[in-house]
Tab-separated table of C-alpha atoms in Angstrom:
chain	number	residue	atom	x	y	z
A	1	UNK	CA	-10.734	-9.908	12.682
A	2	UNK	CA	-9.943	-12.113	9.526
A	3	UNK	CA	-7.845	-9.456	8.289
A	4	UNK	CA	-6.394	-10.021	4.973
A	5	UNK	CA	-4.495	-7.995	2.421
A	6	UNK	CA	-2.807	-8.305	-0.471
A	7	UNK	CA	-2.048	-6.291	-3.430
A	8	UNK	CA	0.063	-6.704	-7.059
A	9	UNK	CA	1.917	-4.038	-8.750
A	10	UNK	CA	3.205	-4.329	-12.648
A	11	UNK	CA	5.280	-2.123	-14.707
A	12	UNK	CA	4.965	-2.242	-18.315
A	13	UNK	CA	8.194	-0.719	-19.952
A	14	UNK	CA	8.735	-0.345	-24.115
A	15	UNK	CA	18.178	18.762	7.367
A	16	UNK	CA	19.144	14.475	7.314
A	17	UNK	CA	18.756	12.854	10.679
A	18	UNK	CA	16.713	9.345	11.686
A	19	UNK	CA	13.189	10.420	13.244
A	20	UNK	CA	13.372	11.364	16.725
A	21	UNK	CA	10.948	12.949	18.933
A	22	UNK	CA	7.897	12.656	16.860
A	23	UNK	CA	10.135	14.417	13.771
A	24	UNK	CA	10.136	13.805	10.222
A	25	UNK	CA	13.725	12.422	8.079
A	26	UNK	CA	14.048	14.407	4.897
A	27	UNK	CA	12.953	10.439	3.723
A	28	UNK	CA	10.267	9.665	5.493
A	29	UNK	CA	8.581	13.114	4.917
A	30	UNK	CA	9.218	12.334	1.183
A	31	UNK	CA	7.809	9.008	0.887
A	32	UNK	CA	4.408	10.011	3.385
A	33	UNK	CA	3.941	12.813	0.810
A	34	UNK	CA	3.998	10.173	-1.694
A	35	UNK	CA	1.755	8.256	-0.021
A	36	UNK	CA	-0.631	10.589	0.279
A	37	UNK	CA	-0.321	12.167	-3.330
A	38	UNK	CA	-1.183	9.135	-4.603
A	39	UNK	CA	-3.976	8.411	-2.514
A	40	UNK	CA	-5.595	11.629	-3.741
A	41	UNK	CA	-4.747	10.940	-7.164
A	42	UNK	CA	-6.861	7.575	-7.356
A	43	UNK	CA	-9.517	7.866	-4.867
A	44	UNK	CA	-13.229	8.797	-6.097
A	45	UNK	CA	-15.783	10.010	-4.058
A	46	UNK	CA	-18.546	7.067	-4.573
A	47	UNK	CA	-15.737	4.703	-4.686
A	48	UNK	CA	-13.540	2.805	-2.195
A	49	UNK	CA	-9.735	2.185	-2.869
A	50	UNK	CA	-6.762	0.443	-2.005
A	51	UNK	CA	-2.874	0.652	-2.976
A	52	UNK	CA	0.103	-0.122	-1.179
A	53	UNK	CA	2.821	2.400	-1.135
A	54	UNK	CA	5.567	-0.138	-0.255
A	55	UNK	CA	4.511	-2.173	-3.361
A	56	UNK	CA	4.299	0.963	-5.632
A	57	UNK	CA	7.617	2.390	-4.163
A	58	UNK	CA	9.943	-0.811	-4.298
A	59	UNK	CA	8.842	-1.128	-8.007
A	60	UNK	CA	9.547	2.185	-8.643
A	61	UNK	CA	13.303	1.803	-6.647
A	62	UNK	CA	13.616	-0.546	-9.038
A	63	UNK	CA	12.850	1.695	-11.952
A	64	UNK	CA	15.378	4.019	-10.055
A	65	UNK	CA	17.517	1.481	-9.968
A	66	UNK	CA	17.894	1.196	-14.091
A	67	UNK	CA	17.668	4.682	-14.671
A	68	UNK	CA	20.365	7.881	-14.770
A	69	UNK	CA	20.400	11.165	-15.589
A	70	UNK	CA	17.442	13.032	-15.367
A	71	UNK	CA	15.046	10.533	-15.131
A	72	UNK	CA	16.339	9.407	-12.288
A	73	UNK	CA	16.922	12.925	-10.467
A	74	UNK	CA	13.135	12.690	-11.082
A	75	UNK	CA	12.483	9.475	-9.128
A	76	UNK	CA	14.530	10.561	-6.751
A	77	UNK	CA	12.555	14.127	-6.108
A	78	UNK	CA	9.667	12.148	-5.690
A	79	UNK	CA	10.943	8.839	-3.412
A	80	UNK	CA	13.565	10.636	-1.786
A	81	UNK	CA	13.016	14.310	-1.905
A	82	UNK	CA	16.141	16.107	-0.620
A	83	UNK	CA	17.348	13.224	0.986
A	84	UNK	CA	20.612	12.110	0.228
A	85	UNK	CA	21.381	9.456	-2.753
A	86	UNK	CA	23.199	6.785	-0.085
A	87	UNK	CA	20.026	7.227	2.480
A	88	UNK	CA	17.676	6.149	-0.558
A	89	UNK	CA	19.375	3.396	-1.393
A	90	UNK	CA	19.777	2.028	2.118
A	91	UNK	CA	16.223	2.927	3.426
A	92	UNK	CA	14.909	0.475	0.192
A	93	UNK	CA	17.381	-1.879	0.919
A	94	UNK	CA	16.528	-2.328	4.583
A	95	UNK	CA	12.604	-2.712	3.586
A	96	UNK	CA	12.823	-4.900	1.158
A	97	UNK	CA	15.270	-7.251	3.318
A	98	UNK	CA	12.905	-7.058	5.979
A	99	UNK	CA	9.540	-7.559	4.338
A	100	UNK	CA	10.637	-10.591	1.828
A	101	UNK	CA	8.697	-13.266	3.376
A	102	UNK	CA	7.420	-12.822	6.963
A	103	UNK	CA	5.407	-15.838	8.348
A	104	UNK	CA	3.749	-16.898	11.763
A	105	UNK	CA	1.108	-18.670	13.191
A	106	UNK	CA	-0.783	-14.805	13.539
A	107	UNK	CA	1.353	-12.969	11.021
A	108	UNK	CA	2.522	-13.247	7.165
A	109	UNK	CA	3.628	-10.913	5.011
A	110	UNK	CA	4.804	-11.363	1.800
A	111	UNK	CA	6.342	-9.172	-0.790
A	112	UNK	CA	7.986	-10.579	-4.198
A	113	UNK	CA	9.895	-8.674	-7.136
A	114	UNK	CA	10.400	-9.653	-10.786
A	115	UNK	CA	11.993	-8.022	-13.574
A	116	UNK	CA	11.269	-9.603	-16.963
A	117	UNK	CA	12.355	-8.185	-19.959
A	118	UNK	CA	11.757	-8.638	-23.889
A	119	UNK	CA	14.307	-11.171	-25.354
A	120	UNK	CA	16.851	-9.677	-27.559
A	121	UNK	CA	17.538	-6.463	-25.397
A	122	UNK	CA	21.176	-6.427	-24.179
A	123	UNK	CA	20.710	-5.886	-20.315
A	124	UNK	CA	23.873	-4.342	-18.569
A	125	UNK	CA	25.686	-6.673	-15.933
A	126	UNK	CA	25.944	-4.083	-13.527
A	127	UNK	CA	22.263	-3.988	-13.665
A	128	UNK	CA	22.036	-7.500	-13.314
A	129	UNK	CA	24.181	-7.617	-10.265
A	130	UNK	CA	22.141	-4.771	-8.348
A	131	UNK	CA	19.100	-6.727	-9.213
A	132	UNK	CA	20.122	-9.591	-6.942
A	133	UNK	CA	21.769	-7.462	-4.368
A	134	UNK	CA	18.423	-5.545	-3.827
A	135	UNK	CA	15.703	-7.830	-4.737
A	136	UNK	CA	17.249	-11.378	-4.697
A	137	UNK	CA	16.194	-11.673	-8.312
A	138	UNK	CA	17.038	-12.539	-11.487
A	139	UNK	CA	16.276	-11.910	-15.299
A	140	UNK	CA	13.257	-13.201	-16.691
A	141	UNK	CA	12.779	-12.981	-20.669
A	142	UNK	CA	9.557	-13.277	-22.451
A	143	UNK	CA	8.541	-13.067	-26.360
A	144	UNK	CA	5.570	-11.064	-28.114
A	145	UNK	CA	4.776	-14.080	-29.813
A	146	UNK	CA	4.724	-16.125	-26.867
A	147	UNK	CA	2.743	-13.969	-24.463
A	148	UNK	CA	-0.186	-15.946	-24.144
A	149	UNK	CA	2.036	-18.225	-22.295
A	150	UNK	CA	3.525	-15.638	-20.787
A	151	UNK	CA	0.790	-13.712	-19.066
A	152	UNK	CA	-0.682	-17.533	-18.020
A	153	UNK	CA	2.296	-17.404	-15.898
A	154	UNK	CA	2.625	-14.384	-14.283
A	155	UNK	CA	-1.018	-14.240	-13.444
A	156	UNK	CA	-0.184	-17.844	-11.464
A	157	UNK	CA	2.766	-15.615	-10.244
A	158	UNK	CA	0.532	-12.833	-8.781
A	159	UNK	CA	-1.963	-15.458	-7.281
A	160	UNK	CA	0.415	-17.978	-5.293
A	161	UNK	CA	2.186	-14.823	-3.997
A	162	UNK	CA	-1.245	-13.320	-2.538
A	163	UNK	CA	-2.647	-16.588	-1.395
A	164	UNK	CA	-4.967	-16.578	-4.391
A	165	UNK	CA	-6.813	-13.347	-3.642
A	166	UNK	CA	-5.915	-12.141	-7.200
A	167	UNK	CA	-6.128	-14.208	-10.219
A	168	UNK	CA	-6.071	-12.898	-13.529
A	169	UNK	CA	-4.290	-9.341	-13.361
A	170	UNK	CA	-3.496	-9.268	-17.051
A	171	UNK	CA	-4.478	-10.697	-20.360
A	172	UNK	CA	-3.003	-10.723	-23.602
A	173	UNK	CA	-4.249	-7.402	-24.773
A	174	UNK	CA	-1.870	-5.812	-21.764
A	175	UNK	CA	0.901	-6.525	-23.580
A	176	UNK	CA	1.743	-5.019	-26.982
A	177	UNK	CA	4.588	-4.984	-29.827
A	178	UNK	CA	6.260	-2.257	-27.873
A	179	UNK	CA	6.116	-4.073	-24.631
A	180	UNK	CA	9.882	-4.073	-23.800
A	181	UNK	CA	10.095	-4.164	-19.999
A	182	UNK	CA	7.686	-5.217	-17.272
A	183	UNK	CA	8.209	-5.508	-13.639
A	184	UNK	CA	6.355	-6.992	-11.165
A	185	UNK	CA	5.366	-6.797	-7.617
A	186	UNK	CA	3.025	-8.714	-5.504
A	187	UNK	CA	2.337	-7.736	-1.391
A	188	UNK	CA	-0.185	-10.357	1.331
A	189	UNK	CA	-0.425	-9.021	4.357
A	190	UNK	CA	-2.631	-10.906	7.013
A	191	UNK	CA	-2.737	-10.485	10.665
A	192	UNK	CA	-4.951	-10.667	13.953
A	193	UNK	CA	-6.115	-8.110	15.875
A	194	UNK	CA	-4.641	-8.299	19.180
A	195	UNK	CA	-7.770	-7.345	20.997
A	196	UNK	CA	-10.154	-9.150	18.589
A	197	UNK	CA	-13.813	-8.324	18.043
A	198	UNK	CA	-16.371	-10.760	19.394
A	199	UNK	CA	-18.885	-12.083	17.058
A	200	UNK	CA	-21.887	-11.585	19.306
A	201	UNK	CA	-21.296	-7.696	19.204
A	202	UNK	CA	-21.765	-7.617	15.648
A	203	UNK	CA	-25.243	-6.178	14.467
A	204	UNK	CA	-26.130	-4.520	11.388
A	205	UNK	CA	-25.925	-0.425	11.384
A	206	UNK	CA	-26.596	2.188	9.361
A	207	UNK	CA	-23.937	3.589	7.112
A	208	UNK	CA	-24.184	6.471	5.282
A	209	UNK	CA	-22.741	6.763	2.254
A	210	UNK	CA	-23.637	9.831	1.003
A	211	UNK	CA	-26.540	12.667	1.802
A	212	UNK	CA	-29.130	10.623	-0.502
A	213	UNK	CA	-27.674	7.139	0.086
A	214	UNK	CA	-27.653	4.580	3.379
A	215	UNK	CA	-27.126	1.264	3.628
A	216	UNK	CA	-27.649	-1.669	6.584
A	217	UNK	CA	-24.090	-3.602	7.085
A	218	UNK	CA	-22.054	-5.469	10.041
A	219	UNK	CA	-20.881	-3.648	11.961
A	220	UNK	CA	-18.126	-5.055	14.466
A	221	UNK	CA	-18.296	-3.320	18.238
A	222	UNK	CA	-15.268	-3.296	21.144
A	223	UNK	CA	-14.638	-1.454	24.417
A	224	UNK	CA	-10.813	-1.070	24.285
A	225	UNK	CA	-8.293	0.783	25.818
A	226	UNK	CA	-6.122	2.421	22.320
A	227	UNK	CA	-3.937	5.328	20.579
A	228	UNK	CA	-6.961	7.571	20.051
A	229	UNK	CA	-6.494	11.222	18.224
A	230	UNK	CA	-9.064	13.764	17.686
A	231	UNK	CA	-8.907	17.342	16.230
A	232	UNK	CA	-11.642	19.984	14.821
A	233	UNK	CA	-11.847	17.595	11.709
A	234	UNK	CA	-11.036	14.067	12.449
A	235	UNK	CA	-10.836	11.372	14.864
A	236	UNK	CA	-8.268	8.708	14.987
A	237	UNK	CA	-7.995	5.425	16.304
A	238	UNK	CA	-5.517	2.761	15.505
A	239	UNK	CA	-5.918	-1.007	16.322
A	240	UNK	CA	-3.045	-3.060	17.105
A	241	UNK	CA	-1.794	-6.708	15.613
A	242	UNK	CA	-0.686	-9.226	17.722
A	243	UNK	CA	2.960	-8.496	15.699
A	244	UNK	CA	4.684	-5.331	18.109
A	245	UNK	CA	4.493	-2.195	15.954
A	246	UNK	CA	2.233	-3.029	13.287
A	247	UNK	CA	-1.393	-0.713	13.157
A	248	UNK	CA	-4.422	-0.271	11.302
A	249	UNK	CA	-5.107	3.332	10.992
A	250	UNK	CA	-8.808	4.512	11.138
A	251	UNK	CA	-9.157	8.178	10.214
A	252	UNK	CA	-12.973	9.017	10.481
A	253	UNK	CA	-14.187	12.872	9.287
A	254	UNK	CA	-15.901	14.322	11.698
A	255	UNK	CA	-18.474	15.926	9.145
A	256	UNK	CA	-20.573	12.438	8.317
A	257	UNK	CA	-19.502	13.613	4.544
A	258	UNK	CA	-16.273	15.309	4.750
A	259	UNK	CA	-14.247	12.346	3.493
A	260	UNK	CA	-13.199	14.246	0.320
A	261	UNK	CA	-12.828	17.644	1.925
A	262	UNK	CA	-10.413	15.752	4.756
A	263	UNK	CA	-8.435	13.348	1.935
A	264	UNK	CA	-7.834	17.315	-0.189
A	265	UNK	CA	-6.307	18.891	2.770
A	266	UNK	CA	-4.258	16.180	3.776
A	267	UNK	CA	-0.623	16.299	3.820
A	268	UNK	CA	2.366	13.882	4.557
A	269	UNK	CA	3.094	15.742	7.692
A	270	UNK	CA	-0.632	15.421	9.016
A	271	UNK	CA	-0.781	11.721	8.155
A	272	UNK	CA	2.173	11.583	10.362
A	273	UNK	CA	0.291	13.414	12.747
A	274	UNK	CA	-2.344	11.096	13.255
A	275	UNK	CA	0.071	8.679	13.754
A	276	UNK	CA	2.499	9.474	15.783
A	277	UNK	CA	0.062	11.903	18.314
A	278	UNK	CA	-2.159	9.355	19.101
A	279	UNK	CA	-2.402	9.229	23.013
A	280	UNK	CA	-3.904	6.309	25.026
A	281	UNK	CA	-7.986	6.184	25.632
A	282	UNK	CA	-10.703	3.984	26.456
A	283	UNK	CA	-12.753	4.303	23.035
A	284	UNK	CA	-16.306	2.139	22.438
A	285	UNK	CA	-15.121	1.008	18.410
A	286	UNK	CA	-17.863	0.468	16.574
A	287	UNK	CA	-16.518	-0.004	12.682
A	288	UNK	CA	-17.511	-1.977	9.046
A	289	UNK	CA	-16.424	-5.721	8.636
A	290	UNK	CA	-15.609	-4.911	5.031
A	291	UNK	CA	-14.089	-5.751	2.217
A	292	UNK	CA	-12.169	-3.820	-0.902
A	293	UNK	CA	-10.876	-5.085	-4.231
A	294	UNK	CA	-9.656	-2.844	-6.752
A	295	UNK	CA	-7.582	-2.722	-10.007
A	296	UNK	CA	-6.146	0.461	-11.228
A	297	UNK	CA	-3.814	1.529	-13.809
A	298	UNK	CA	-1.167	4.098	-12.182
A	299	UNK	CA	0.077	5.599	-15.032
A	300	UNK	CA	-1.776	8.881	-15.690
A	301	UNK	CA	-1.719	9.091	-10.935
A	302	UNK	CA	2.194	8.652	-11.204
A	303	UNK	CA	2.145	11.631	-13.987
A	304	UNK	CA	0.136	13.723	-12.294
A	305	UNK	CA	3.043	13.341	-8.930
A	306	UNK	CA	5.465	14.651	-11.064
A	307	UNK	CA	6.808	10.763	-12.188
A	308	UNK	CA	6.909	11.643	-15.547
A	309	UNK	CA	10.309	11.038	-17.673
A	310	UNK	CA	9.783	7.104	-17.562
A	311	UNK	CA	6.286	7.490	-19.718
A	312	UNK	CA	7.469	10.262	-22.114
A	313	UNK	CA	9.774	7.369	-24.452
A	314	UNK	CA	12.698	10.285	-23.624
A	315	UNK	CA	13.688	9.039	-20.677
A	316	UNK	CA	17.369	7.973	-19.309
A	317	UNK	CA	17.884	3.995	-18.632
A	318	UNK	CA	21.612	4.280	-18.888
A	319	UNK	CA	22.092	1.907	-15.928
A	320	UNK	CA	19.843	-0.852	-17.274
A	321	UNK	CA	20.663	-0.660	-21.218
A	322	UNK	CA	22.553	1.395	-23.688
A	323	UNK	CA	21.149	4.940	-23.742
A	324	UNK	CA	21.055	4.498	-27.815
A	325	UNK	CA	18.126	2.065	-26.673
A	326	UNK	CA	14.678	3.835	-26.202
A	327	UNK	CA	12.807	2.783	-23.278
A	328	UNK	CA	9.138	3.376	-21.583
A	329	UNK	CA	7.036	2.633	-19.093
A	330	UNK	CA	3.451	1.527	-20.957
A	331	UNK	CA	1.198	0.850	-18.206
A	332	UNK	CA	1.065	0.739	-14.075
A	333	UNK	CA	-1.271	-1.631	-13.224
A	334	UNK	CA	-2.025	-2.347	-9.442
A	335	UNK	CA	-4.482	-4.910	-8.003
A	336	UNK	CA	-5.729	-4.574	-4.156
A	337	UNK	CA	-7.382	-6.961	-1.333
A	338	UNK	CA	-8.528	-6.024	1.819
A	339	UNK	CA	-10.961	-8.328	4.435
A	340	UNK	CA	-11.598	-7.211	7.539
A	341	UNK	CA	-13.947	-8.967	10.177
A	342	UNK	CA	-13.651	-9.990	14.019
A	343	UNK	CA	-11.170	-12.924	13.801
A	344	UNK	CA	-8.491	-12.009	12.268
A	345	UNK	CA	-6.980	-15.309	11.839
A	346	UNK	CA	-8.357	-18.237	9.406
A	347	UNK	CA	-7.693	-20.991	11.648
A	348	UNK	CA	-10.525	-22.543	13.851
A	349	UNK	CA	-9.050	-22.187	17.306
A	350	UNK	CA	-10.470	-20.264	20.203
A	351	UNK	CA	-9.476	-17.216	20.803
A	352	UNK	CA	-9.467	-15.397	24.236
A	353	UNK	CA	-11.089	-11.955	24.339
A	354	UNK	CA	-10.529	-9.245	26.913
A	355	UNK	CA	-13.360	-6.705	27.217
A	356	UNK	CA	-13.057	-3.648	29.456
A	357	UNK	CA	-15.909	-2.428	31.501
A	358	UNK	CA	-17.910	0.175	29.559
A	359	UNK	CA	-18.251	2.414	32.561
A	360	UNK	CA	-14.929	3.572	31.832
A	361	UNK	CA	-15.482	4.255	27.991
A	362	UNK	CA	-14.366	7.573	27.318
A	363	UNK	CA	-14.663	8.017	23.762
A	364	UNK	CA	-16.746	6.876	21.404
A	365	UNK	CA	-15.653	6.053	17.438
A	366	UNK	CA	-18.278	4.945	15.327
A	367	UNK	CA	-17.244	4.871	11.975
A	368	UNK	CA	-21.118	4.627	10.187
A	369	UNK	CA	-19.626	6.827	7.151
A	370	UNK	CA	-16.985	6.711	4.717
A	371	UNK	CA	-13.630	7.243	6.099
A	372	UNK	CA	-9.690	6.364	5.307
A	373	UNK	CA	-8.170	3.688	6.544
A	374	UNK	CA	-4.019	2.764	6.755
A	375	UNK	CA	-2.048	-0.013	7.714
A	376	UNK	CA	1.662	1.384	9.376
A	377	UNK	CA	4.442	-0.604	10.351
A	378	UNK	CA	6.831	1.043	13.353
A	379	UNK	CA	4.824	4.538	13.181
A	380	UNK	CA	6.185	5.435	9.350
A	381	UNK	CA	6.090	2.508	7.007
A	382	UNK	CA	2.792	3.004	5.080
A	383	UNK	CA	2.330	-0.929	4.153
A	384	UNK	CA	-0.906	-0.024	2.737
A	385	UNK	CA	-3.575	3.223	2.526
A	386	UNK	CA	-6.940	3.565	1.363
A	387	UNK	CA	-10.802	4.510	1.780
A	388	UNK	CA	-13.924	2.908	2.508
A	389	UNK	CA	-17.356	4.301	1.100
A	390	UNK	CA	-19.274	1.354	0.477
């Protein structure tokens, strides 16, 4: 599989245990219901979609981070739930230390921060320090007057961060007189499959995309031996990289059009499910190459999660500037890439491929209709979510 992802994330601004057993932290159950929410908040039934919680949620640490008050008790509902202030702050540190810049020959991911802020505004030291104790990264100023220049470069930014998969996020009617604050956050993700597909196996299918709609695609076909889940509504598979511990999630409704019925009743704690109850089977895969790209603005999503205080021009940024200062989030916009095909890898060189016998197939997962899709890192880091429909 050539399996490439890669997604960009700007902010405009005028019981606690570890999991053990299979159980949910306080944490992790808060930031899989935020993955989740969100999902349901931007996905549309004729339309695929992509976001990345880890980008949206280190941006918003970072709006957590220059917050107080209430505003922040909000963020902190929503990233944290009841989770304790000391566990949030650790749990973001640890992810963004260990997803800065991951390369291999097989592996690479990526993920970059950058706070730039209007020139003029007095930014707090304290702020300042936190910035490069979390994120590595300094102040960046811009101008109004200059932001012609000024989106020129942090569309370059976005594009040498995600290997040139997006190129012009913004333009100059995305920023505005009351532009004050914008952050920024880009995410590439590519990997290989460890058991790749073969080429030969790949035939167009049918895929159905809704009752009065089908279409002819590739379709990519293995015998494997995987974590396979199945229930009255949905079966599972997920598909491991060569990296230990990282997954692609395939969650396929059993209905061939219950994709929105299955997304609506989804919760954190099922996603977890699916997950983390996934026992070993030999499965025939038969799934989409495919690819998604998507750009979305956040804002009125966030809202509707309850993220609402940094929109309203109310809101607390006591840690960032002096609360006499009014400051707002404007816009949320997020950009997403995803490629999937047999390969996963973009070099040339021959790759080995086990097949297993297909008299021992015991399951069968043919995703020929729309379905949701995941990538997870060590069973509870949601690196990125999202649907295919066509």
């Amino acid at each position: 599989m050539n399996y490439a992802i890669i997604t960009a994330l700007l902010l405009f601004a005028s019981i606690q245990f570890v999991s053990i057993f299979g159980e949910l932290s306080l944490l992790d159950h808060a930031l899989f219901n935020f993955t989740v929410s969100l999902m349901q908040k931007i996905a549309k039934d004729d339309k695929s979609a992509i976001l990345s919680p880890l980008s949206v949620s280190t941006s918003l640490f970072m709006v957590y981070l220059a917050a107080d008050g209430k505003t922040k008790e909000q963020l902190q509902k929503i990233l944290g739930g009841t989770a304790r202030t000391s566990d949030l702050r650790q749990y973001f540190a640890n992810q963004i230390a260990d997803s800065a810049n991951i390369k291999s020959k097989k592996y690479k991911l990526n993920v970059a921060n950058r706070f730039c802020i209007r020139e003029g505004f007095s930014v707090k030291d304290s702020f300042k320090r936190m910035l490069r104790m979390y994120y590595n990264e300094t102040m960046h100023e811009f101008s109004f007057e200059k932001r012609k220049e000024f989106v020129k470069e942090i569309n370059k930014w976005i594009s040498s961060k995600t290997n040139k998969k997006i190129k012009d996020l913004i333009n100059e009617d995305s920023i505005n007189k009351d532009t004050n604050i914008l952050l920024m956050n880009a995410i590439y993700f590519k990997a290989t499959w460890k058991k790749q597909f073969m080429k030969i196996l790949t035939k167009e299918r049918e895929f159905h995309i809704s009752e009065n709609e089908m279409k002819r695609i590739p379709m990519m076909m293995n015998d494997i031996k995987l974590l396979y889940y199945e229930d009255n509504l949905v079966q599972v598979i997920k598909l491991p990289y060569t990296r230990p511990k990282i997954e692609m999630v395939f969650i396929l409704p059993k209905a061939r059009f219950g994709l929105s019925d299955v997304l609506a009743k989804l919760t954190g704690e099922d996603l977890f499910k699916y997950i983390n109850d996934a026992k070993k089977n030999y499965v025939t895969v038969i799934i989409p190459k495919f690819q998604v790209k998507e750009k979305l603005d956040l804002k009125e999503a966030l809202q509707k999660i309850g993220i609402t205080d940094v929109f309203s021009g109310t809101g607390s940024f006591g840690e960032l500037v002096n609360n006499t200062v009014s400051v707002s989030i404007g816009k949320v916009m997020h950009a997403g890439f995803i490629e999937i095909d047999e390969k996963g890898t973009e070099s040339t060189a021959a790759t080995v491929v086990d097949l297993i016998d297909r008299m021992g197939t015991q399951r069968r997962f043919v995703a020929d209709h729309p379905f949701l899709f995941a990538i997870v890192d060590n069973l509870k880091t949601v690196l990125f979510i999202g649907q295919y429909v066509k």
